[in-house]
RNA sequence: GCGCCCGUAGCUCAGUGGAUAGAGCAGCUGCCUUCUAAGCAGCCGGUCGCAGGUUCGAUUCCUGCCGGGCGCGCCA
């Protein structure tokens, strides 16, 4: 309630009681709390701290603050303190003021009741002025957050657990942007490592693939001709990889072949990068073809799922000139996608950043050789009780290859220097917390002062019910992993079925399909974001597909209801009343899906907030007022669930109000009252819509 | 063994250094001639893991224990 609290504090500071105790507006604001029950008051001043400074009992101070000039009443009340049974505090008449209308004490609290009409008008005007910008702030102005999100591995399908990093990251991006931050999304694709050597070795065991790759490798790779794996889906690529791993167990030679194939791949890429065409015809170039094909295949499958979620990524070019153009787009916010793919391979291949980091670290003594590898002892070398020192960060393996730590360091310096990140965030599962703790420590030891602005935005695991009824991690091998795409499809299908029963006119139409998509995806997304990110997610089909209660569809349902009310208002009043825009009625016909709502919103500006006298309406107004605080908190804590939880309260209060007005209707016979209520409806719709958008959900006008 | 995260209603989760700890789901009872019942109201349900400490006040902060999860040098 930022807006209102500030004014209340200013008003209270003028009260004789507060003045004589030297309590200024700022101090008052700091100690304003929200009473646990609505009937206790709207706000309360907690006297504990002030009482300590004044050397008085909190309850006594509370009475003195409230007393005004009525000393006789004070002494009467002080006597009541002596007799705890007598708790009947009567309100004391306050000085006249705009917002504060009634004050009473309850022990150490000065409970404040607000002038609902004045507070309501103040707030509604603010929301109307801000519109979709309601909840925004400028607190991040001039700062840039580079956020690592989604980051799947190529040649593996997107499974449900990828939803977490993707949507938590996307929502944080939107929330931070609303607070004035410039945010660059980076999809740190897992597209490098010996695992891909194994994949290549495995695929080469298939004669047709080997033959096609050999043939292709004789010509220069161009955009159109890299396809050597046309018949493979990503799922099948992954199956080949699994098969190879299985075979490796009984044949150590296979493991060595994987390493060899990876080394060949690396050579070819580096050669190609140095001098295009120089690797053509080499065995490594065959690997490059296979690798490239698998990568493209993966990206196109990812794009399909990302599109369902309403997001997109584009790769960062490996061509320097093109790349710097893209970097400018990223910096200015004109990059034509949610984020940029900068895979790990980028740092192994393009990154001239890696080797200098190692060299400098060795020269300055930050790093040293250990067992042939270059390491940084980020947590010291002293052995613990187990006789082993805490694990160091490995920059370079004993065979000279870069480690993922080194590539992350290179990538981090790029995010700071190349992308202008003042702050870096990594939306990655909590199982990697040691890695990030080490990474940040290493950055600090390497002398990057911005290391303190790096945050691991960790989140809990996705767990699945096993045969014994317990919860365990997903396993692709055991087939317990659920494909993200399947989950979304299943949710959309369920929505379709429900819609056929509840809204048969809409179901099956093209509009209905779009709605089913938005509601189904929204259900999955909201389900993922509503709880604190650190909780493990116990994946349960029944819970995900339950569209009642605290669910995405419920949120959208309340949003849709608000639109329906505005439509109803348009039909009933706009077309008859000369004072209201009558073109609204024409647009608000049966087809309308929000087009006319802007006009209704304009009409609603004339509503009189003083007519919103119901407790249900007041509760909604207070929740609307608190919305910006929730967004700010969510931003500070990298915690979208703070927004989601607030929306749950707002949607619930809205639904309660809807039913409470069942008899008179929100749009009823009383035109002035209807108009006032539609004004509130419009504010709810604005706020709810804004919040859901911040969570990365799409809005619908019917469902 | 060490490190990080977690422990709140039968289940899934909110919550806060302060007033009588809240939702949803599940179970039971009611409520649709009306702007969508994907809804609303009510009942039932709690030793806030345990024990100390700090504080005027602790579910919240600190310490120790118990229970669960994850991780712990050349995979990423």
PDB file of N, CA, C and O in Angstrom, chain A residues 5 24 37 115 166 186 291 332 379 404 413 451 466 470 527 533 560 584 588 592 597 611 667 697:
ATOM      1  N   UNK A   5       0.074   4.329   2.418  1.00  0.00           N
ATOM      2  CA  UNK A   5       0.848   4.383   3.664  1.00  0.00           C
ATOM      3  C   UNK A   5       1.609   5.692   3.789  1.00  0.00           C
ATOM      4  O   UNK A   5       1.692   6.276   4.867  1.00  0.00           O
ATOM      5  N   UNK A  24       8.022  11.627  13.439  1.00  0.00           N
ATOM      6  CA  UNK A  24       7.841  12.196  12.103  1.00  0.00           C
ATOM      7  C   UNK A  24       7.284  11.181  11.136  1.00  0.00           C
ATOM      8  O   UNK A  24       7.156   9.994  11.451  1.00  0.00           O
ATOM      9  N   UNK A  37      -6.431  -9.072  11.238  1.00  0.00           N
ATOM     10  CA  UNK A  37      -7.830  -9.221  10.802  1.00  0.00           C
ATOM     11  C   UNK A  37      -8.342  -7.891  10.280  1.00  0.00           C
ATOM     12  O   UNK A  37      -8.039  -6.841  10.837  1.00  0.00           O
ATOM     13  N   UNK A 115     -10.452   6.325   5.376  1.00  0.00           N
ATOM     14  CA  UNK A 115     -11.563   6.850   4.611  1.00  0.00           C
ATOM     15  C   UNK A 115     -11.588   6.083   3.283  1.00  0.00           C
ATOM     16  O   UNK A 115     -10.770   6.313   2.409  1.00  0.00           O
ATOM     17  N   UNK A 166      13.113 -22.506 -17.339  1.00  0.00           N
ATOM     18  CA  UNK A 166      12.590 -21.682 -18.414  1.00  0.00           C
ATOM     19  C   UNK A 166      11.578 -20.660 -17.905  1.00  0.00           C
ATOM     20  O   UNK A 166      11.707 -19.460 -18.160  1.00  0.00           O
ATOM     21  N   UNK A 186      19.890 -15.237 -21.518  1.00  0.00           N
ATOM     22  CA  UNK A 186      20.880 -16.072 -22.188  1.00  0.00           C
ATOM     23  C   UNK A 186      20.531 -17.545 -21.985  1.00  0.00           C
ATOM     24  O   UNK A 186      20.390 -18.008 -20.861  1.00  0.00           O
ATOM     25  N   UNK A 291      27.392 -33.504 -35.734  1.00  0.00           N
ATOM     26  CA  UNK A 291      27.152 -32.638 -34.578  1.00  0.00           C
ATOM     27  C   UNK A 291      26.216 -31.490 -34.934  1.00  0.00           C
ATOM     28  O   UNK A 291      25.236 -31.206 -34.251  1.00  0.00           O
ATOM     29  N   UNK A 332      20.440  -2.975 -26.516  1.00  0.00           N
ATOM     30  CA  UNK A 332      19.426  -1.939 -26.640  1.00  0.00           C
ATOM     31  C   UNK A 332      18.019  -2.490 -26.473  1.00  0.00           C
ATOM     32  O   UNK A 332      17.045  -1.753 -26.544  1.00  0.00           O
ATOM     33  N   UNK A 379      38.251 -22.753  -1.825  1.00  0.00           N
ATOM     34  CA  UNK A 379      37.913 -22.902  -0.401  1.00  0.00           C
ATOM     35  C   UNK A 379      39.113 -23.389   0.403  1.00  0.00           C
ATOM     36  O   UNK A 379      38.970 -24.077   1.411  1.00  0.00           O
ATOM     37  N   UNK A 404      34.172 -27.120 -17.709  1.00  0.00           N
ATOM     38  CA  UNK A 404      32.951 -26.301 -17.793  1.00  0.00           C
ATOM     39  C   UNK A 404      33.048 -25.101 -16.860  1.00  0.00           C
ATOM     40  O   UNK A 404      32.438 -24.073 -17.110  1.00  0.00           O
ATOM     41  N   UNK A 413      32.503 -13.346 -17.866  1.00  0.00           N
ATOM     42  CA  UNK A 413      33.204 -12.096 -18.208  1.00  0.00           C
ATOM     43  C   UNK A 413      32.577 -11.482 -19.452  1.00  0.00           C
ATOM     44  O   UNK A 413      32.451 -10.273 -19.559  1.00  0.00           O
ATOM     45  N   UNK A 451      31.752  -9.765  -9.154  1.00  0.00           N
ATOM     46  CA  UNK A 451      31.394 -11.122  -8.715  1.00  0.00           C
ATOM     47  C   UNK A 451      30.350 -11.082  -7.597  1.00  0.00           C
ATOM     48  O   UNK A 451      29.539 -11.996  -7.464  1.00  0.00           O
ATOM     49  N   UNK A 466       7.259 -42.942  -7.662  1.00  0.00           N
ATOM     50  CA  UNK A 466       7.730 -44.246  -8.139  1.00  0.00           C
ATOM     51  C   UNK A 466       6.705 -45.333  -7.790  1.00  0.00           C
ATOM     52  O   UNK A 466       5.659 -45.055  -7.205  1.00  0.00           O
ATOM     53  N   UNK A 470       6.755 -43.568  -3.341  1.00  0.00           N
ATOM     54  CA  UNK A 470       7.672 -42.523  -2.895  1.00  0.00           C
ATOM     55  C   UNK A 470       7.960 -41.548  -4.023  1.00  0.00           C
ATOM     56  O   UNK A 470       7.480 -41.725  -5.146  1.00  0.00           O
ATOM     57  N   UNK A 527       0.991 -23.465 -12.197  1.00  0.00           N
ATOM     58  CA  UNK A 527       1.267 -24.553 -11.258  1.00  0.00           C
ATOM     59  C   UNK A 527       2.741 -24.607 -10.885  1.00  0.00           C
ATOM     60  O   UNK A 527       3.107 -24.919  -9.757  1.00  0.00           O
ATOM     61  N   UNK A 533      10.302 -21.150  -5.273  1.00  0.00           N
ATOM     62  CA  UNK A 533      11.100 -21.908  -6.241  1.00  0.00           C
ATOM     63  C   UNK A 533      11.987 -22.958  -5.580  1.00  0.00           C
ATOM     64  O   UNK A 533      12.400 -23.911  -6.220  1.00  0.00           O
ATOM     65  N   UNK A 560     -11.470 -13.279 -16.838  1.00  0.00           N
ATOM     66  CA  UNK A 560     -12.526 -13.330 -17.851  1.00  0.00           C
ATOM     67  C   UNK A 560     -13.831 -12.749 -17.303  1.00  0.00           C
ATOM     68  O   UNK A 560     -14.533 -11.993 -17.978  1.00  0.00           O
ATOM     69  N   UNK A 584     -19.171   2.035 -27.989  1.00  0.00           N
ATOM     70  CA  UNK A 584     -18.782   0.839 -27.262  1.00  0.00           C
ATOM     71  C   UNK A 584     -19.772  -0.290 -27.496  1.00  0.00           C
ATOM     72  O   UNK A 584     -19.392  -1.436 -27.692  1.00  0.00           O
ATOM     73  N   UNK A 588     -19.229  -4.084 -28.665  1.00  0.00           N
ATOM     74  CA  UNK A 588     -19.343  -5.043 -27.576  1.00  0.00           C
ATOM     75  C   UNK A 588     -20.385  -6.106 -27.846  1.00  0.00           C
ATOM     76  O   UNK A 588     -20.977  -6.647 -26.942  1.00  0.00           O
ATOM     77  N   UNK A 592     -17.486  -9.767 -29.485  1.00  0.00           N
ATOM     78  CA  UNK A 592     -16.419  -8.991 -28.856  1.00  0.00           C
ATOM     79  C   UNK A 592     -15.567  -9.832 -27.928  1.00  0.00           C
ATOM     80  O   UNK A 592     -16.055 -10.598 -27.120  1.00  0.00           O
ATOM     81  N   UNK A 597     -13.632  -3.178 -24.718  1.00  0.00           N
ATOM     82  CA  UNK A 597     -13.436  -2.972 -23.294  1.00  0.00           C
ATOM     83  C   UNK A 597     -12.704  -1.671 -22.984  1.00  0.00           C
ATOM     84  O   UNK A 597     -12.906  -1.079 -21.935  1.00  0.00           O
ATOM     85  N   UNK A 611     -19.012   5.183  -3.690  1.00  0.00           N
ATOM     86  CA  UNK A 611     -20.144   4.237  -3.674  1.00  0.00           C
ATOM     87  C   UNK A 611     -19.686   2.799  -3.403  1.00  0.00           C
ATOM     88  O   UNK A 611     -20.499   1.900  -3.246  1.00  0.00           O
ATOM     89  N   UNK A 667     -23.344  -5.160 -12.312  1.00  0.00           N
ATOM     90  CA  UNK A 667     -24.045  -4.258 -13.220  1.00  0.00           C
ATOM     91  C   UNK A 667     -25.529  -4.456 -12.976  1.00  0.00           C
ATOM     92  O   UNK A 667     -26.115  -5.454 -13.384  1.00  0.00           O
ATOM     93  N   UNK A 697       2.239 -15.670 -18.511  1.00  0.00           N
ATOM     94  CA  UNK A 697       1.019 -16.299 -19.029  1.00  0.00           C
ATOM     95  C   UNK A 697       0.354 -15.404 -20.067  1.00  0.00           C
ATOM     96  O   UNK A 697       0.538 -14.195 -20.071  1.00  0.00           O
TER      97      UNK A 697
END
